[in-house]
Amino acid sequence: MKVLLPILIILFLSLPHTIKGQQKYTLSGTISEVSSNETLIGVTVAIPELKTGVTTNEYGFYSITLPEGTYTVLISYLGFEDITQQITLTENRRKDFLLSEEAEQLEEVVVTENVEKMDIRKPQMSVNTLSVGTIKKIPVILGEADVIKSILLLPGVTNAGE
């Protein structure tokens, strides 16, 4: 018991330092477009080190709570250039970002068809076949296979009444 008491006192006195090391702070702000200064909805704010992130709300606002430390913040949005920035959190911090549009020149696409293969005089409609073997596999009612009922099982065939 005499050995256990000093160990418990040391552990109890070191507890506030452990709690202080786990202090969490909030990183928040808005994300807007450079040209119009309009806020952007649904922008991804990611912290790759912690494998976490958030998206901006309908006002372009984001807020994420993180433990104290230095993090890489990745801002990405479709059609805009990504921003990667190192941020050190030692207190609650507000950081606004401005995204610029990313324009990309696309190459020309040409679609061609070999018209000679197409026979427009005989348009082919869809054809469904029903073999005798398939008809024999269908469950039978009253001892004999019903061809008309078998045809009703094909896609696109309906019965208007009997």
Backbone as a ProteinNet text record, in pm:
[ID]
protein_1_A
[PRIMARY]
MKVLLPILIILFLSLPHTIKGQQKYTLSGTISEVSSNETLIGVTVAIPELKTGVTTNEYGFYSITLPEGTYTVLISYLGFEDITQQITLTENRRKDFLLSEEAEQLEEVVVTENVEKMDIRKPQMSVNTLSVGTIKKIPVILGEADVIKSILLLPGVTNAGE
[TERTIARY]
81.8	0	86.2	203.3	289.8	351.8	373.6	431	323	202.1	92.4	49.5	55	11.4	95.5	229.4	306	280.5	259.2	231.4	98.2	-2.4	-132.8	-125	-45.8	-29.8	37.1	139.8	208.9	114	37.2	-58.8	-165.3	-212.9	-315.1	-262.4	-137.8	-80.2	-47	-21	10.3	-115.4	-230.9	-356	-388.9	-373.3	-405.2	-320.4	-196.6	-112.9	-165.8	-216.3	-272.7	-399.8	-481.8	-606	-575.8	-476.6	-441.6	-392.4	-325.3	-275.6	-387.2	-504.7	-616.7	-714.7	-671.3	-757.9	-800.8	-928.9	-980.3	-1017.2	-991.6	-1021.8	-1104	-1173.5	-1260	-1198.5	-1191.1	-1150.4	-1277.5	-1306.5	-1429.4	-1404.9	-1500.5	-1490	-1585.8	-1570.6	-1653.4	-1564.4	-1622.8	-1551.1	-1630.3	-1562.1	-1627.2	-1553.1	-1619.3	-1558.7	-1483.6	-1366	-1281.8	-1350.7	-1404.5	-1454.9	-1580.8	-1675.1	-1801.7	-1814.3	-1722.6	-1725.8	-1852.8	-1914	-2033.2	-1991.4	-2061.2	-2026.1	-2064.5	-1989.3	-2008.2	-2065.6	-2164.4	-2232.6	-2170.8	-2144.1	-2097.7	-1949.4	-1869.4	-1724	-1670	-1577.1	-1519.4	-1398.2	-1398.5	-1284.8	-1234.8	-1117.5	-1067.3	-939.1	-921	-798.3	-741.6	-648.5	-599.6	-532	-462.5	-393	-490.3	-607.4	-706.7	-813.6	-805	-904.1	-1044.7	-1061.7	-1191	-1211.5	-1332.1	-1360.8	-1506.4	-1539.7	-1675.9	-1704.8	-1831.1	-1868.5	-1936	-1930.1	-1991.2	-2143	-2210.7	-2357.1	-2409.4	-2539.2	-2599.2	-2549.6	-2478.9	-2422.2	-2272.4	-2217	-2073.8	-1989.9	-2052	-1983	-1941.7	-1823.9	-1777.5	-1727.4	-1728.4	-1677.7	-1634.5	-1511.1	-1459.5	-1380.5	-1402.9	-1334.5	-1222.9	-1101.1	-981.6	-898.7	-819	-724.7	-615.9	-551.6	-444.2	-334.3	-281.3	-174.6	-167.6	-77.8	-60.7	-118.6	-202	-272.6	-263.4	-275.1	-288.7	-437.8	-484	-624.8	-636.1	-721.3	-742	-882.8	-892.5	-1020.7	-1041.2	-1152.3	-1176.2	-1323.6	-1345.5	-1480.6	-1475.2	-1575.1	-1578.4	-1578.6	-1484.9	-1476.1	-1389.3	-1330	-1245.2	-1110.8	-1008.5	-874.7	-870.8	-802.1	-787.9	-690.4	-714	-623.7	-573.5	-441.7	-381.4	-302.5	-330.7	-265.8	-238.8	-122.6	-86.4	-147.3	-213.9	-274.5	-238.3	-191.8	-160.5	-273.3	-332.5	-441.7	-389.3	-388.9	-357.5	-470.4	-569.7	-688.4	-797.1	-919.8	-1025.8	-986.1	-1005.1	-953.8	-1056.1	-1067.6	-1153.4	-1062.9	-1086.2	-1004.9	-1098.4	-1102.9	-1183.5	-1096.1	-1155	-1083.2	-1155	-1076.8	-1130.6	-1086.6	-1182.3	-1152.5	-1164.2	-1070.2	-1075.8	-1115.3	-1186.3	-1234.5	-1118.8	-1138.9	-1038.1	-1094.8	-1038.6	-1084.7	-991.9	-1050.3	-970.8	-1021.5	-929.9	-964.7	-978.3	-1092.1	-1115.7	-1088.2	-1051	-1025.9	-1158.2	-1156	-1273	-1304.3	-1433.5	-1478	-1563.6	-1528.6	-1603.5	-1664.4	-1795.8	-1866.1	-1909.1	-1869.5	-1906.6	-1975	-2051.3	-2121.3	-2108	-2091.6	-2082.7	-2224.9	-2270.7	-2407.6	-2431.5	-2328.8	-2345.3	-2396.1	-2363.7	-2408.3	-2556.8	-2611.1	-2751.2	-2840.1	-2940.2	-3036.2	-3167.4	-3193	-3311.2	-3438.4	-3426.2	-3545.8	-3609.3	-3530.5	-3582.2	-3548.9	-3624.6	-3594.2	-3622.4	-3528.7	-3540.1	-3597.7	-3709.8	-3768.6	-3713.5	-3740.7	-3691.5	-3768.2	-3698.5	-3757.4	-3735.3	-3841.7	-3832.8	-3865.3	-3783.1	-3807.6	-3841.4	-3921.8	-3963.1	-3952.7	-3853.2	-3830.3	-3922.5	-3934.6	-4017.9	-3963.1	-3830.9	-3769.6	-3804.6	-3808.3	-3844	-3989.8	-4077.2	-4219.4	-4239.3	-4163.6	-4176.9	-4128.1	-4038.7	-3987.9	-4085.5	-4182	-4279.3	-4376	-4408.8	-4501.3	-4635	-4687.4	-4807.9	-4927.9	-5041.8	-5167.1	-5260.1	-5315.7	-5408.7	-5345.5	-5216.6	-5153.6	-5099.1	-5129.7	-5082.7	-5026.5	-4916.3	-4853.2	-4943.4	-4959.1	-5042.6	-4951.5	-4955.8	-4868.4	-4903.9	-5031.4	-5074.1	-5025.1	-5038.5	-4988.3	-4836.7	-4768.6	-4622.6	-4581.1	-4657.4	-4625.9	-4645	-4740.4	-4763.8	-4645.8	-4558.3	-4441.3	-4328.8	-4338	-4234.1	-4243.9	-4129.6	-4134.4	-4208.2	-4293.3	-4366.2	-4499.2	-4534.2	-4660.7	-4755.9	-4874.4	-4974.6	-5104.4	-5187.8	-5317.5	-5423.8	-5506.8	-5611.6	-5737	-5743.3	-5859.5	-5870.9	-5957.2	-5965.5	-6086.7
-119.1	0	125.5	119.6	237	268	166.9	187.7	237.6	191.8	226.1	371.6	426.5	563.1	665.6	661.5	759.5	747.8	626.8	609.2	673.8	656.1	717.5	869.7	924.2	1069.9	1124	1056.6	1100.5	1094.1	987.6	976	1084.8	1113.4	1215.2	1353.8	1383.3	1514.2	1529.5	1421.3	1431.1	1430.8	1407.3	1402.9	1534.7	1652.5	1776.7	1795.9	1750	1763.3	1675	1560.1	1470.2	1529.6	1586.7	1647.7	1767.9	1848.3	1965.7	1924.9	1814	1767.7	1723.9	1699.2	1656.8	1770.2	1892.6	2007.9	2013.1	2040.8	2048.5	2192.1	2227.9	2362.3	2352.9	2461	2463.5	2549.5	2492.1	2565.1	2588.4	2714.3	2745.8	2861.3	2886	2995.9	2976.8	3061.4	3051.4	3028.5	2969.6	2945.4	3012.4	3101.3	3180.4	3167.5	3212.3	3216	3347.8	3344.6	3463.5	3571.4	3536.2	3637.4	3707.5	3634.2	3695.8	3711.9	3655.5	3656.7	3589.9	3503.9	3430.6	3304.8	3276.2	3157.5	3031.6	2924.6	2799.2	2692.7	2620.1	2516.6	2380.7	2300.3	2163.7	2148.6	2247.6	2238.4	2143.3	2056.7	1960.5	2020.6	2016.5	2058	1930.8	1882.2	1753.4	1771.7	1686.4	1678.6	1539.1	1523	1389.1	1314.3	1384.4	1316.2	1241.9	1298.6	1238.5	1161	1162.3	1096.9	1142.8	1273.1	1331.2	1456.9	1507.5	1628.7	1668.3	1783.7	1836.3	1900.2	1936.8	2012.7	2141.5	2241.2	2369.5	2358.7	2439.4	2439.1	2533.9	2566	2650.3	2794.5	2832.4	2966.9	2967	2854.6	2844.5	2835.1	2806.1	2802.1	2659.1	2643.6	2512.9	2527.6	2418.3	2416.6	2274.5	2260.6	2128.5	2140.5	2047.9	2047.5	1944.4	1990.1	1906.1	1918.8	1817.2	1831	1932.6	1985.4	2082	2019.2	2096.6	2044.4	2115.8	2068.2	2122.8	2023.7	2074.5	1989.2	2045.7	1955.2	1994.3	2000	2115.3	2132.1	2131.4	2043.2	2030.5	2077.3	2182.5	2237.7	2196.9	2128.1	2085.7	2100.6	2136.3	2156.1	2135.2	2069.7	2036.9	2164.3	2173.2	2288.3	2400	2380.2	2481.5	2419.2	2503.9	2456.3	2419.5	2310	2266.6	2357.5	2373.4	2450.3	2355.9	2353.5	2277	2374.7	2375.1	2472.3	2410	2441.8	2397.6	2495.2	2443.2	2527.5	2469.6	2556.2	2516.4	2563	2469.6	2501.7	2503.9	2621.6	2635.8	2708.6	2750.5	2817.2	2805.9	2844	2846.8	2945.1	2906.5	2988.5	2996.6	3116.1	3137	3157.5	3079.2	3087.4	3080.7	3189.3	3194.3	3159.9	3094.2	3055.5	3110.2	3145.6	3189.1	3088.8	3031.7	2934.5	3000.2	2968	3019.4	2906.4	2944.1	2844.2	2778.1	2651	2575.1	2543.9	2608.2	2585.9	2486.9	2396.4	2296.7	2285.6	2293.2	2282.6	2135.5	2099.4	1961.4	1944.4	1824.1	1792.3	1763.3	1778.3	1752.8	1602.8	1569.7	1431.2	1415.2	1317.7	1292.4	1153.2	1144.6	1017.5	983.6	866.3	824.6	688.9	658.2	531.1	479.8	351.4	290.3	267	353.2	349.8	227.9	175.7	61.6	-61.4	-75.6	-191.7	-183.4	-64.7	-47.7	-71.1	-155.4	-179.8	-115.9	4.8	78	29.3	-55.5	-108.9	-219.7	-286.9	-393.3	-360.3	-272.5	-243.3	-365.6	-398.8	-516.6	-474.8	-530.4	-506.6	-613	-597.4	-697.6	-828.1	-938.3	-1070.1	-1152	-1211.2	-1302.2	-1442.2	-1536.9	-1675	-1759.8	-1861.7	-1952.8	-2093.9	-2168.8	-2302.9	-2405.1	-2520.5	-2628.2	-2675.5	-2679.2	-2720.9	-2626.5	-2496.5	-2398.1	-2414.2	-2439.7	-2457.8	-2580.7	-2686.4	-2808.7	-2789.6	-2692	-2666	-2584.6	-2518.7	-2437	-2530.3	-2500.8	-2587.5	-2603.1	-2724.7	-2758.8	-2764.5	-2713.1	-2720.7	-2817	-2911.3	-3011.9	-3099.5	-3128.8	-3230.1	-3190.3	-3073.3	-3040.2	-2898.1	-2877.2	-2745.1	-2650.6	-2529.3	-2429.3	-2330.9	-2333	-2248.3	-2101.3	-2069.2	-1929.6	-1873.2	-1949	-1904.1	-1889.9	-1974.3	-1965.5	-1837.5	-1797.3	-1673.8	-1552.6	-1558.8	-1447.3	-1424	-1521.6	-1506.3	-1428.2	-1405.8	-1330.6	-1182.7	-1111.1	-968.1	-890.7	-799.6	-714.5	-772	-892.6	-955.4	-943.9	-890.3	-876.1	-941.1	-970.9	-1031.9	-927.3	-898.3	-798.6	-859.1	-987.6	-1056.6	-1193.4	-1278.5	-1414.7	-1433.7
0	0	0	72.1	78.7	-56.8	-139.4	-272.7	-368.8	-351.7	-440.8	-425.5	-305.4	-280.3	-356.7	-357	-435	-586.1	-634.4	-777.4	-813.6	-729.4	-754.8	-749.8	-658.6	-649.6	-775.2	-824.2	-946.3	-1065.9	-1076.4	-1186.2	-1177.9	-1058.5	-1040.7	-1076.8	-1041.4	-1072.2	-1221	-1289.7	-1432.8	-1519.3	-1462.1	-1536.7	-1607.3	-1546.4	-1618.1	-1744.2	-1745.4	-1864.5	-1977.4	-1942.8	-2043.1	-2101.9	-2017.2	-2064.1	-2152.8	-2116.6	-2195.8	-2334.1	-2346.1	-2474.9	-2568.7	-2514.7	-2597	-2622.8	-2606.7	-2629.4	-2775.4	-2799.3	-2935.9	-2968.7	-3094.8	-3142.6	-3270.2	-3302.1	-3419.7	-3528.4	-3648.5	-3768	-3847.7	-3878.2	-3950.6	-4045.8	-4133.6	-4228.4	-4343.5	-4445.2	-4564.9	-4685.7	-4788.1	-4912.8	-5023.8	-5097.2	-5201.2	-5333.1	-5439.6	-5572.2	-5587.3	-5651.4	-5664.3	-5746.4	-5863.1	-5956.3	-5906.5	-5848.4	-5807.3	-5656.2	-5580.7	-5434.3	-5379.6	-5461.1	-5420.3	-5344.9	-5235	-5156.8	-5233.8	-5210.7	-5283.1	-5190.2	-5240.1	-5162.4	-5193.5	-5092.2	-5111.6	-5138.4	-5103.5	-5120	-5013.4	-5052.5	-4958.9	-4889.1	-4756.4	-4674.4	-4606.4	-4649.1	-4600.4	-4520.7	-4420.4	-4341.6	-4365.8	-4463	-4498.9	-4384	-4294.4	-4184.2	-4093.3	-4072.9	-3983.6	-4060.1	-4191.8	-4278.5	-4243.4	-4233.1	-4201.1	-4284.2	-4282.3	-4356.7	-4341.7	-4399.3	-4396.7	-4532	-4554.3	-4673.4	-4629.3	-4716.2	-4683.1	-4692.7	-4612.1	-4612.4	-4720.5	-4716	-4819.8	-4816.5	-4711.7	-4702.9	-4731.4	-4770.6	-4797.8	-4671.7	-4558.2	-4429.1	-4396	-4337.9	-4290.8	-4147.9	-4074.2	-3937.5	-3905.7	-3856.1	-3821.4	-3691.6	-3599.8	-3470.6	-3474.6	-3439.7	-3448.8	-3321.9	-3289.5	-3178.8	-3214.5	-3112.7	-3134.4	-3219.3	-3315.8	-3400.6	-3533.8	-3619.2	-3753.6	-3853.3	-3943.8	-4038.4	-4179.2	-4276	-4415.5	-4444.7	-4491.6	-4525	-4676.9	-4730.1	-4873.9	-4905.9	-4988.9	-5031.4	-5176.8	-5206.9	-5345.4	-5380.8	-5508.7	-5561.2	-5710.8	-5765	-5906.9	-5991.7	-6085.6	-6174.3	-6120.6	-6002.4	-5941.5	-5905.1	-5896.9	-5860.8	-5712.3	-5680.9	-5541.8	-5467.9	-5339.2	-5252.6	-5143.6	-5123.2	-5014.1	-4928.4	-4798	-4710	-4573.2	-4516.1	-4381	-4280.7	-4179.6	-4076.6	-3940.4	-3850.2	-3713.4	-3622.9	-3549.9	-3458.2	-3315	-3255.4	-3113.4	-3041.7	-3119.1	-3067.8	-3174.1	-3140.1	-3240.3	-3349.4	-3474.8	-3584.7	-3696.9	-3756.3	-3873.1	-3993.5	-4098.3	-4219.8	-4340.2	-4417.8	-4539.3	-4659	-4758	-4878.8	-5001	-5103.7	-5232.2	-5338	-5410.2	-5514.8	-5651.7	-5739.5	-5876.7	-5970.7	-6077.3	-6172.7	-6245	-6278.2	-6350.4	-6488.6	-6590.3	-6727.5	-6795.6	-6870.7	-6940.5	-7083.4	-7179.1	-7320.4	-7357.8	-7411.7	-7451.6	-7600.1	-7637.5	-7777.8	-7848.7	-7981.8	-8063.6	-8065.4	-8061	-8067.5	-8192.6	-8278.2	-8401	-8391.3	-8411.2	-8407.3	-8549.3	-8598.1	-8733.7	-8727.5	-8832.8	-8842	-8983.8	-8997	-9128.5	-9179	-9270.8	-9320.2	-9408.2	-9470.1	-9559.7	-9485.2	-9359.4	-9282.2	-9247.4	-9246	-9209.6	-9331.4	-9316.8	-9423.9	-9381.3	-9430.8	-9386.4	-9453.9	-9556.6	-9622.1	-9538.6	-9454.7	-9368.9	-9223	-9162.7	-9022.5	-8935.2	-8851	-8765	-8630.1	-8597	-8466	-8371.3	-8245.9	-8151.6	-8170.4	-8154.8	-8175.3	-8048.6	-7999	-7885.2	-7933.9	-7898.9	-7940.9	-7819.3	-7845.3	-7739.8	-7796.5	-7750.2	-7804.7	-7738.1	-7801.5	-7748.2	-7613.3	-7601.4	-7475.1	-7361.3	-7390.7	-7288.8	-7248.1	-7347.9	-7317.1	-7228.9	-7253.1	-7173	-7029.5	-7007.2	-6871.5	-6786.5	-6850.8	-6777.9	-6704.7	-6578.7	-6504	-6577.6	-6576.8	-6652.5	-6559	-6608.7	-6533.3	-6608	-6540.5	-6593.8	-6701.3	-6692.3	-6774	-6908.7	-6964.1	-7098.1	-7099.1	-7176.5	-7185.5	-7264.1	-7213.6	-7280.1	-7352.7	-7486.3	-7567.3	-7548.7	-7542.9	-7527.9	-7394.1	-7287.2	-7156.3	-7158.5	-7234.8	-7245.8	-7316.3	-7419	-7492.4	-7401.5	-7311.9	-7219.3	-7125	-7110.8	-7024	-7090.6	-7222	-7292.8	-7257.5	-7257.1	-7226.2	-7334.9	-7294.4	-7387.6	-7432.1	-7388.2	-7426.8	-7308.6	-7335.7	-7230.3	-7274.3	-7180	-7205.5	-7177.8	-7278.4	-7261.8	-7201.8	-7191.1	-7135.9	-7199.3	-7143.3	-7197	-7279.9
[MASK]
++++++++++++++++++++++++++++++++++++++++++++++++++++++++++++++++++++++++++++++++++++++++++++++++++++++++++++++++++++++++++++++++++++++++++++++++++++++++++++++++++

